[in-house]
mmCIF file with all atom_site columns, C-alpha atoms in Angstrom:
data_model
loop_
_atom_site.group_PDB
_atom_site.id
_atom_site.type_symbol
_atom_site.label_atom_id
_atom_site.label_alt_id
_atom_site.label_comp_id
_atom_site.label_asym_id
_atom_site.label_entity_id
_atom_site.label_seq_id
_atom_site.pdbx_PDB_ins_code
_atom_site.Cartn_x
_atom_site.Cartn_y
_atom_site.Cartn_z
_atom_site.occupancy
_atom_site.B_iso_or_equiv
_atom_site.pdbx_formal_charge
_atom_site.auth_seq_id
_atom_site.auth_comp_id
_atom_site.auth_asym_id
_atom_site.auth_atom_id
_atom_site.pdbx_PDB_model_num
ATOM 1   C CA . MET A 1 1   ? -9.048  9.098   -42.615 1.00 44.00 ? 1   MET A CA 1
ATOM 2   C CA . MET A 1 2   ? -11.743 10.297  -44.933 1.00 46.00 ? 2   MET A CA 1
ATOM 3   C CA . ASN A 1 3   ? -14.999 8.625   -45.704 1.00 46.00 ? 3   ASN A CA 1
ATOM 4   C CA . ARG A 1 4   ? -16.223 9.697   -49.174 1.00 48.00 ? 4   ARG A CA 1
ATOM 5   C CA . LYS A 1 5   ? -19.877 9.999   -48.171 1.00 51.00 ? 5   LYS A CA 1
ATOM 6   C CA . ASN A 1 6   ? -19.686 11.520  -44.718 1.00 48.00 ? 6   ASN A CA 1
ATOM 7   C CA . GLY A 1 7   ? -16.361 13.347  -44.559 1.00 50.00 ? 7   GLY A CA 1
ATOM 8   C CA . PRO A 1 8   ? -13.814 12.576  -41.867 1.00 51.00 ? 8   PRO A CA 1
ATOM 9   C CA . MET A 1 9   ? -14.247 9.264   -40.097 1.00 45.00 ? 9   MET A CA 1
ATOM 10  C CA . PRO A 1 10  ? -14.773 9.564   -36.389 1.00 49.00 ? 10  PRO A CA 1
ATOM 11  C CA . ARG A 1 11  ? -11.777 8.697   -34.265 1.00 45.00 ? 11  ARG A CA 1
ATOM 12  C CA . ARG A 1 12  ? -12.015 5.430   -32.476 1.00 42.00 ? 12  ARG A CA 1
ATOM 13  C CA . ALA A 1 13  ? -12.468 5.990   -28.799 1.00 44.00 ? 13  ALA A CA 1
ATOM 14  C CA . GLU A 1 14  ? -9.627  4.717   -26.695 1.00 40.00 ? 14  GLU A CA 1
ATOM 15  C CA . PRO A 1 15  ? -10.662 1.752   -24.629 1.00 42.00 ? 15  PRO A CA 1
ATOM 16  C CA . GLU A 1 16  ? -11.747 2.897   -21.219 1.00 52.00 ? 16  GLU A CA 1
ATOM 17  C CA . ARG A 1 17  ? -9.145  2.320   -18.580 1.00 61.00 ? 17  ARG A CA 1
ATOM 18  C CA . GLN A 1 18  ? -10.307 0.106   -15.826 1.00 71.00 ? 18  GLN A CA 1
ATOM 19  C CA . VAL A 1 19  ? -10.208 1.928   -12.485 1.00 87.00 ? 19  VAL A CA 1
ATOM 20  C CA . ILE A 1 20  ? -9.957  -0.400  -9.534  1.00 95.00 ? 20  ILE A CA 1
ATOM 21  C CA . ALA A 1 21  ? -10.901 0.767   -6.042  1.00 97.00 ? 21  ALA A CA 1
ATOM 22  C CA . VAL A 1 22  ? -7.766  0.727   -3.872  1.00 98.00 ? 22  VAL A CA 1
ATOM 23  C CA . THR A 1 23  ? -9.177  1.820   -0.516  1.00 98.00 ? 23  THR A CA 1
ATOM 24  C CA . ASP A 1 24  ? -12.006 0.488   1.595   1.00 98.00 ? 24  ASP A CA 1
ATOM 25  C CA . PRO A 1 25  ? -15.005 2.860   1.580   1.00 97.00 ? 25  PRO A CA 1
ATOM 26  C CA . SER A 1 26  ? -15.341 3.010   5.361   1.00 98.00 ? 26  SER A CA 1
ATOM 27  C CA . PRO A 1 27  ? -14.029 6.178   7.040   1.00 98.00 ? 27  PRO A CA 1
ATOM 28  C CA . TYR A 1 28  ? -10.794 6.265   9.000   1.00 98.00 ? 28  TYR A CA 1
ATOM 29  C CA . PRO A 1 29  ? -11.195 6.866   12.737  1.00 98.00 ? 29  PRO A CA 1
ATOM 30  C CA . PRO A 1 30  ? -9.764  10.120  14.072  1.00 98.00 ? 30  PRO A CA 1
ATOM 31  C CA . VAL A 1 31  ? -6.071  9.975   14.948  1.00 98.00 ? 31  VAL A CA 1
ATOM 32  C CA . GLU A 1 32  ? -6.205  10.038  18.735  1.00 98.00 ? 32  GLU A CA 1
ATOM 33  C CA . VAL A 1 33  ? -4.419  8.229   21.551  1.00 98.00 ? 33  VAL A CA 1
ATOM 34  C CA . ASP A 1 34  ? -5.429  7.706   25.179  1.00 97.00 ? 34  ASP A CA 1
ATOM 35  C CA . GLN A 1 35  ? -2.065  8.896   26.498  1.00 96.00 ? 35  GLN A CA 1
ATOM 36  C CA . LYS A 1 36  ? 1.589   9.199   25.625  1.00 96.00 ? 36  LYS A CA 1
ATOM 37  C CA . ASN A 1 37  ? 3.183   5.770   25.574  1.00 95.00 ? 37  ASN A CA 1
ATOM 38  C CA . THR A 1 38  ? 6.634   5.452   24.036  1.00 95.00 ? 38  THR A CA 1
ATOM 39  C CA . HIS A 1 39  ? 6.529   1.640   24.359  1.00 93.00 ? 39  HIS A CA 1
ATOM 40  C CA . LEU A 1 40  ? 4.121   1.546   21.411  1.00 95.00 ? 40  LEU A CA 1
ATOM 41  C CA . LEU A 1 41  ? 6.670   3.313   19.222  1.00 95.00 ? 41  LEU A CA 1
ATOM 42  C CA . VAL A 1 42  ? 8.581   0.071   18.615  1.00 94.00 ? 42  VAL A CA 1
ATOM 43  C CA . PRO A 1 43  ? 5.820   -1.829  16.790  1.00 94.00 ? 43  PRO A CA 1
ATOM 44  C CA . LEU A 1 44  ? 4.708   1.323   14.990  1.00 97.00 ? 44  LEU A CA 1
ATOM 45  C CA . SER A 1 45  ? 8.276   1.974   13.809  1.00 96.00 ? 45  SER A CA 1
ATOM 46  C CA . LEU A 1 46  ? 8.214   -1.461  12.157  1.00 95.00 ? 46  LEU A CA 1
ATOM 47  C CA . ASP A 1 47  ? 4.915   -0.586  10.479  1.00 97.00 ? 47  ASP A CA 1
ATOM 48  C CA . LEU A 1 48  ? 6.376   2.661   9.235   1.00 97.00 ? 48  LEU A CA 1
ATOM 49  C CA . ALA A 1 49  ? 9.961   2.008   8.188   1.00 97.00 ? 49  ALA A CA 1
ATOM 50  C CA . SER A 1 50  ? 10.981  -1.658  8.206   1.00 96.00 ? 50  SER A CA 1
ATOM 51  C CA . ALA A 1 51  ? 11.441  -3.942  5.202   1.00 95.00 ? 51  ALA A CA 1
ATOM 52  C CA . SER A 1 52  ? 7.757   -4.839  5.626   1.00 95.00 ? 52  SER A CA 1
ATOM 53  C CA . GLY A 1 53  ? 6.611   -1.298  6.437   1.00 97.00 ? 53  GLY A CA 1
ATOM 54  C CA . GLU A 1 54  ? 4.664   1.350   4.619   1.00 98.00 ? 54  GLU A CA 1
ATOM 55  C CA . LEU A 1 55  ? 7.726   3.223   3.356   1.00 98.00 ? 55  LEU A CA 1
ATOM 56  C CA . THR A 1 56  ? 9.002   0.070   1.653   1.00 98.00 ? 56  THR A CA 1
ATOM 57  C CA . ALA A 1 57  ? 5.587   -0.620  0.122   1.00 98.00 ? 57  ALA A CA 1
ATOM 58  C CA . ILE A 1 58  ? 5.387   2.930   -1.235  1.00 98.00 ? 58  ILE A CA 1
ATOM 59  C CA . TYR A 1 59  ? 8.769   2.763   -2.916  1.00 98.00 ? 59  TYR A CA 1
ATOM 60  C CA . GLN A 1 60  ? 8.234   -0.772  -4.208  1.00 98.00 ? 60  GLN A CA 1
ATOM 61  C CA . TYR A 1 61  ? 4.855   0.031   -5.770  1.00 98.00 ? 61  TYR A CA 1
ATOM 62  C CA . ILE A 1 62  ? 6.121   3.225   -7.395  1.00 98.00 ? 62  ILE A CA 1
ATOM 63  C CA . TYR A 1 63  ? 9.136   1.332   -8.789  1.00 98.00 ? 63  TYR A CA 1
ATOM 64  C CA . GLN A 1 64  ? 6.869   -1.383  -10.172 1.00 98.00 ? 64  GLN A CA 1
ATOM 65  C CA . SER A 1 65  ? 4.423   1.142   -11.578 1.00 98.00 ? 65  SER A CA 1
ATOM 66  C CA . ILE A 1 66  ? 7.200   2.827   -13.542 1.00 98.00 ? 66  ILE A CA 1
ATOM 67  C CA . LEU A 1 67  ? 8.437   -0.493  -14.953 1.00 98.00 ? 67  LEU A CA 1
ATOM 68  C CA . LEU A 1 68  ? 4.945   -1.686  -15.928 1.00 97.00 ? 68  LEU A CA 1
ATOM 69  C CA . GLN A 1 69  ? 3.573   1.567   -17.330 1.00 97.00 ? 69  GLN A CA 1
ATOM 70  C CA . GLU A 1 70  ? 3.897   0.564   -20.988 1.00 96.00 ? 70  GLU A CA 1
ATOM 71  C CA . SER A 1 71  ? 3.232   -3.163  -20.828 1.00 96.00 ? 71  SER A CA 1
ATOM 72  C CA . TYR A 1 72  ? 0.546   -3.326  -18.112 1.00 96.00 ? 72  TYR A CA 1
ATOM 73  C CA . PRO A 1 73  ? -1.009  0.159   -17.806 1.00 96.00 ? 73  PRO A CA 1
ATOM 74  C CA . VAL A 1 74  ? -3.960  -0.895  -15.619 1.00 95.00 ? 74  VAL A CA 1
ATOM 75  C CA . ILE A 1 75  ? -1.705  -2.715  -13.167 1.00 97.00 ? 75  ILE A CA 1
ATOM 76  C CA . ALA A 1 76  ? 0.780   0.187   -13.203 1.00 97.00 ? 76  ALA A CA 1
ATOM 77  C CA . ASP A 1 77  ? -1.948  2.738   -12.486 1.00 97.00 ? 77  ASP A CA 1
ATOM 78  C CA . THR A 1 78  ? -3.369  0.556   -9.718  1.00 97.00 ? 78  THR A CA 1
ATOM 79  C CA . LEU A 1 79  ? 0.065   0.149   -8.111  1.00 98.00 ? 79  LEU A CA 1
ATOM 80  C CA . ARG A 1 80  ? 0.606   3.921   -8.188  1.00 98.00 ? 80  ARG A CA 1
ATOM 81  C CA . ARG A 1 81  ? -2.756  4.515   -6.521  1.00 98.00 ? 81  ARG A CA 1
ATOM 82  C CA . ILE A 1 82  ? -2.089  1.796   -3.921  1.00 98.00 ? 82  ILE A CA 1
ATOM 83  C CA . ALA A 1 83  ? 1.196   3.592   -3.146  1.00 98.00 ? 83  ALA A CA 1
ATOM 84  C CA . ILE A 1 84  ? -0.834  6.731   -2.433  1.00 98.00 ? 84  ILE A CA 1
ATOM 85  C CA . VAL A 1 85  ? -3.017  4.761   0.009   1.00 98.00 ? 85  VAL A CA 1
ATOM 86  C CA . GLU A 1 86  ? 0.144   3.468   1.685   1.00 98.00 ? 86  GLU A CA 1
ATOM 87  C CA . MET A 1 87  ? 1.335   7.087   1.961   1.00 98.00 ? 87  MET A CA 1
ATOM 88  C CA . HIS A 1 88  ? -1.885  7.872   3.796   1.00 98.00 ? 88  HIS A CA 1
ATOM 89  C CA . HIS A 1 89  ? -1.226  4.945   6.156   1.00 98.00 ? 89  HIS A CA 1
ATOM 90  C CA . MET A 1 90  ? 2.313   6.215   6.726   1.00 98.00 ? 90  MET A CA 1
ATOM 91  C CA . ASN A 1 91  ? 0.958   9.675   7.533   1.00 98.00 ? 91  ASN A CA 1
ATOM 92  C CA . ILE A 1 92  ? -1.536  8.246   10.030  1.00 98.00 ? 92  ILE A CA 1
ATOM 93  C CA . LEU A 1 93  ? 1.139   6.100   11.707  1.00 98.00 ? 93  LEU A CA 1
ATOM 94  C CA . GLY A 1 94  ? 3.440   9.116   11.907  1.00 98.00 ? 94  GLY A CA 1
ATOM 95  C CA . GLN A 1 95  ? 0.709   11.195  13.556  1.00 98.00 ? 95  GLN A CA 1
ATOM 96  C CA . ILE A 1 96  ? 0.089   8.426   16.093  1.00 98.00 ? 96  ILE A CA 1
ATOM 97  C CA . MET A 1 97  ? 3.815   8.232   16.862  1.00 98.00 ? 97  MET A CA 1
ATOM 98  C CA . VAL A 1 98  ? 3.952   11.977  17.542  1.00 98.00 ? 98  VAL A CA 1
ATOM 99  C CA . LYS A 1 99  ? 0.899   11.782  19.816  1.00 98.00 ? 99  LYS A CA 1
ATOM 100 C CA . LEU A 1 100 ? 2.535   8.902   21.697  1.00 98.00 ? 100 LEU A CA 1
ATOM 101 C CA . GLY A 1 101 ? 5.582   11.086  22.384  1.00 97.00 ? 101 GLY A CA 1
ATOM 102 C CA . GLY A 1 102 ? 7.843   9.944   19.568  1.00 96.00 ? 102 GLY A CA 1
ATOM 103 C CA . SER A 1 103 ? 8.896   10.912  16.089  1.00 96.00 ? 103 SER A CA 1
ATOM 104 C CA . PRO A 1 104 ? 7.993   9.368   12.706  1.00 96.00 ? 104 PRO A CA 1
ATOM 105 C CA . ARG A 1 105 ? 11.600  8.799   11.710  1.00 95.00 ? 105 ARG A CA 1
ATOM 106 C CA . ALA A 1 106 ? 12.498  6.363   8.938   1.00 96.00 ? 106 ALA A CA 1
ATOM 107 C CA . ILE A 1 107 ? 14.139  4.101   11.499  1.00 95.00 ? 107 ILE A CA 1
ATOM 108 C CA . SER A 1 108 ? 12.632  0.882   12.812  1.00 93.00 ? 108 SER A CA 1
ATOM 109 C CA . GLN A 1 109 ? 13.344  -0.507  16.250  1.00 87.00 ? 109 GLN A CA 1
ATOM 110 C CA . PHE A 1 110 ? 13.626  -4.226  16.793  1.00 83.00 ? 110 PHE A CA 1
ATOM 111 C CA . GLY A 1 111 ? 15.378  -6.160  19.543  1.00 85.00 ? 111 GLY A CA 1
ATOM 112 C CA . GLY A 1 112 ? 16.971  -2.984  20.867  1.00 85.00 ? 112 GLY A CA 1
ATOM 113 C CA . ARG A 1 113 ? 18.524  -2.183  17.490  1.00 91.00 ? 113 ARG A CA 1
ATOM 114 C CA . ALA A 1 114 ? 17.732  0.822   15.356  1.00 94.00 ? 114 ALA A CA 1
ATOM 115 C CA . THR A 1 115 ? 17.662  0.090   11.624  1.00 95.00 ? 115 THR A CA 1
ATOM 116 C CA . PRO A 1 116 ? 17.400  3.037   9.235   1.00 96.00 ? 116 PRO A CA 1
ATOM 117 C CA . TRP A 1 117 ? 15.153  2.536   6.245   1.00 97.00 ? 117 TRP A CA 1
ATOM 118 C CA . ASN A 1 118 ? 17.179  2.082   3.086   1.00 96.00 ? 118 ASN A CA 1
ATOM 119 C CA . GLY A 1 119 ? 16.798  1.321   -0.588  1.00 96.00 ? 119 GLY A CA 1
ATOM 120 C CA . THR A 1 120 ? 17.733  -2.352  -0.216  1.00 97.00 ? 120 THR A CA 1
ATOM 121 C CA . MET A 1 121 ? 14.417  -3.089  1.526   1.00 97.00 ? 121 MET A CA 1
ATOM 122 C CA . PRO A 1 122 ? 12.048  -3.060  -1.495  1.00 98.00 ? 122 PRO A CA 1
ATOM 123 C CA . SER A 1 123 ? 11.962  -5.925  -3.970  1.00 97.00 ? 123 SER A CA 1
ATOM 124 C CA . TYR A 1 124 ? 13.439  -5.007  -7.350  1.00 98.00 ? 124 TYR A CA 1
ATOM 125 C CA . THR A 1 125 ? 12.238  -7.994  -9.331  1.00 97.00 ? 125 THR A CA 1
ATOM 126 C CA . LYS A 1 126 ? 11.317  -7.103  -12.914 1.00 97.00 ? 126 LYS A CA 1
ATOM 127 C CA . GLU A 1 127 ? 9.113   -10.070 -13.796 1.00 97.00 ? 127 GLU A CA 1
ATOM 128 C CA . ILE A 1 128 ? 5.392   -9.243  -13.483 1.00 97.00 ? 128 ILE A CA 1
ATOM 129 C CA . LYS A 1 129 ? 4.281   -12.496 -11.860 1.00 98.00 ? 129 LYS A CA 1
ATOM 130 C CA . GLN A 1 130 ? 7.098   -12.391 -9.287  1.00 98.00 ? 130 GLN A CA 1
ATOM 131 C CA . MET A 1 131 ? 6.303   -8.734  -8.559  1.00 98.00 ? 131 MET A CA 1
ATOM 132 C CA . LEU A 1 132 ? 2.683   -9.514  -7.831  1.00 98.00 ? 132 LEU A CA 1
ATOM 133 C CA . GLN A 1 133 ? 3.556   -12.569 -5.742  1.00 98.00 ? 133 GLN A CA 1
ATOM 134 C CA . VAL A 1 134 ? 5.932   -10.477 -3.618  1.00 98.00 ? 134 VAL A CA 1
ATOM 135 C CA . ASP A 1 135 ? 3.273   -7.758  -3.304  1.00 98.00 ? 135 ASP A CA 1
ATOM 136 C CA . LEU A 1 136 ? 0.605   -10.281 -2.332  1.00 98.00 ? 136 LEU A CA 1
ATOM 137 C CA . LYS A 1 137 ? 2.793   -11.873 0.360   1.00 98.00 ? 137 LYS A CA 1
ATOM 138 C CA . SER A 1 138 ? 3.751   -8.445  1.700   1.00 98.00 ? 138 SER A CA 1
ATOM 139 C CA . GLU A 1 139 ? 0.119   -7.318  1.912   1.00 98.00 ? 139 GLU A CA 1
ATOM 140 C CA . GLN A 1 140 ? -0.909  -10.580 3.596   1.00 98.00 ? 140 GLN A CA 1
ATOM 141 C CA . ASP A 1 141 ? 1.832   -10.218 6.198   1.00 98.00 ? 141 ASP A CA 1
ATOM 142 C CA . THR A 1 142 ? 0.967   -6.550  6.777   1.00 98.00 ? 142 THR A CA 1
ATOM 143 C CA . TYR A 1 143 ? -2.746  -7.301  7.088   1.00 98.00 ? 143 TYR A CA 1
ATOM 144 C CA . HIS A 1 144 ? -2.117  -9.959  9.740   1.00 98.00 ? 144 HIS A CA 1
ATOM 145 C CA . ARG A 1 145 ? 0.426   -7.797  11.590  1.00 98.00 ? 145 ARG A CA 1
ATOM 146 C CA . TYR A 1 146 ? -2.038  -4.896  11.850  1.00 98.00 ? 146 TYR A CA 1
ATOM 147 C CA . LEU A 1 147 ? -4.802  -7.160  13.155  1.00 98.00 ? 147 LEU A CA 1
ATOM 148 C CA . LEU A 1 148 ? -2.440  -8.734  15.690  1.00 98.00 ? 148 LEU A CA 1
ATOM 149 C CA . GLN A 1 149 ? -1.266  -5.308  16.860  1.00 98.00 ? 149 GLN A CA 1
ATOM 150 C CA . ALA A 1 150 ? -4.859  -4.068  17.071  1.00 98.00 ? 150 ALA A CA 1
ATOM 151 C CA . HIS A 1 151 ? -5.628  -7.027  19.326  1.00 98.00 ? 151 HIS A CA 1
ATOM 152 C CA . ARG A 1 152 ? -2.549  -6.538  21.530  1.00 97.00 ? 152 ARG A CA 1
ATOM 153 C CA . ILE A 1 153 ? -2.572  -2.747  21.904  1.00 97.00 ? 153 ILE A CA 1
ATOM 154 C CA . SER A 1 154 ? -4.750  -1.651  24.807  1.00 95.00 ? 154 SER A CA 1
ATOM 155 C CA . ASP A 1 155 ? -5.422  1.852   23.426  1.00 97.00 ? 155 ASP A CA 1
ATOM 156 C CA . PRO A 1 156 ? -8.818  1.497   21.670  1.00 98.00 ? 156 PRO A CA 1
ATOM 157 C CA . ASN A 1 157 ? -8.120  4.512   19.446  1.00 98.00 ? 157 ASN A CA 1
ATOM 158 C CA . ILE A 1 158 ? -4.960  3.010   17.994  1.00 98.00 ? 158 ILE A CA 1
ATOM 159 C CA . SER A 1 159 ? -6.540  -0.437  17.725  1.00 98.00 ? 159 SER A CA 1
ATOM 160 C CA . SER A 1 160 ? -9.438  1.026   15.773  1.00 98.00 ? 160 SER A CA 1
ATOM 161 C CA . ILE A 1 161 ? -7.110  2.825   13.386  1.00 98.00 ? 161 ILE A CA 1
ATOM 162 C CA . LEU A 1 162 ? -5.021  -0.311  12.808  1.00 98.00 ? 162 LEU A CA 1
ATOM 163 C CA . ARG A 1 163 ? -8.144  -2.364  12.081  1.00 98.00 ? 163 ARG A CA 1
ATOM 164 C CA . ARG A 1 164 ? -9.253  0.282   9.558   1.00 98.00 ? 164 ARG A CA 1
ATOM 165 C CA . ILE A 1 165 ? -5.856  0.311   7.840   1.00 98.00 ? 165 ILE A CA 1
ATOM 166 C CA . ALA A 1 166 ? -6.046  -3.497  7.702   1.00 98.00 ? 166 ALA A CA 1
ATOM 167 C CA . LEU A 1 167 ? -9.232  -3.171  5.623   1.00 98.00 ? 167 LEU A CA 1
ATOM 168 C CA . ASP A 1 168 ? -7.220  -1.404  2.918   1.00 98.00 ? 168 ASP A CA 1
ATOM 169 C CA . GLU A 1 169 ? -4.525  -4.080  3.077   1.00 98.00 ? 169 GLU A CA 1
ATOM 170 C CA . GLU A 1 170 ? -7.212  -6.759  2.737   1.00 98.00 ? 170 GLU A CA 1
ATOM 171 C CA . LEU A 1 171 ? -8.486  -5.036  -0.402  1.00 98.00 ? 171 LEU A CA 1
ATOM 172 C CA . HIS A 1 172 ? -4.928  -4.898  -1.777  1.00 98.00 ? 172 HIS A CA 1
ATOM 173 C CA . ILE A 1 173 ? -4.646  -8.660  -1.208  1.00 98.00 ? 173 ILE A CA 1
ATOM 174 C CA . LYS A 1 174 ? -7.760  -9.197  -3.332  1.00 98.00 ? 174 LYS A CA 1
ATOM 175 C CA . ILE A 1 175 ? -6.408  -6.921  -6.065  1.00 98.00 ? 175 ILE A CA 1
ATOM 176 C CA . PHE A 1 176 ? -3.094  -8.773  -6.278  1.00 98.00 ? 176 PHE A CA 1
ATOM 177 C CA . GLU A 1 177 ? -4.840  -12.165 -6.230  1.00 98.00 ? 177 GLU A CA 1
ATOM 178 C CA . ARG A 1 178 ? -7.051  -10.973 -9.092  1.00 97.00 ? 178 ARG A CA 1
ATOM 179 C CA . PHE A 1 179 ? -4.098  -9.697  -11.116 1.00 97.00 ? 179 PHE A CA 1
ATOM 180 C CA . LEU A 1 180 ? -2.256  -12.981 -10.642 1.00 97.00 ? 180 LEU A CA 1
ATOM 181 C CA . THR A 1 181 ? -5.238  -15.020 -11.863 1.00 97.00 ? 181 THR A CA 1
ATOM 182 C CA . GLU A 1 182 ? -5.650  -12.753 -14.902 1.00 94.00 ? 182 GLU A CA 1
ATOM 183 C CA . LEU A 1 183 ? -2.039  -13.092 -16.080 1.00 92.00 ? 183 LEU A CA 1
#
């Protein structure tokens, strides 16, 4: 557009995108274990590759981010960045599993049964409020599971790491609660 007195009119600046912190600022402890212990692989396999594990969260948040990109860009961007944090958690859990004498396979162990991770585990709801409610419940469950495991596992290194990961999950809970109140 032209302004007769001053020449071209300045472009309107795009509204600044809100960037929400998705990880707790405290550092992660080093990935160390006291000793090899394959018994700890069972709970960690659930954290990694079950319906309530990190792999499911990653896929679910990426799926949701893609669906919401046009209609809710701030939420979509936040979900994508939360997925990256969950990838970091998955990497840490995988490193712990290797140090314990196992492998970070996408298979969870429960009740003596091996269940491969699969694409039916994430929620595929398309309604924004339902998405966020599912995400909130998942983060709450994960947060409590990590704290319970940190309390039960006798290796102080692993317990410390799980408590630190729980701080991120606690932040994700607050983010989803905020989004739900703002809808």
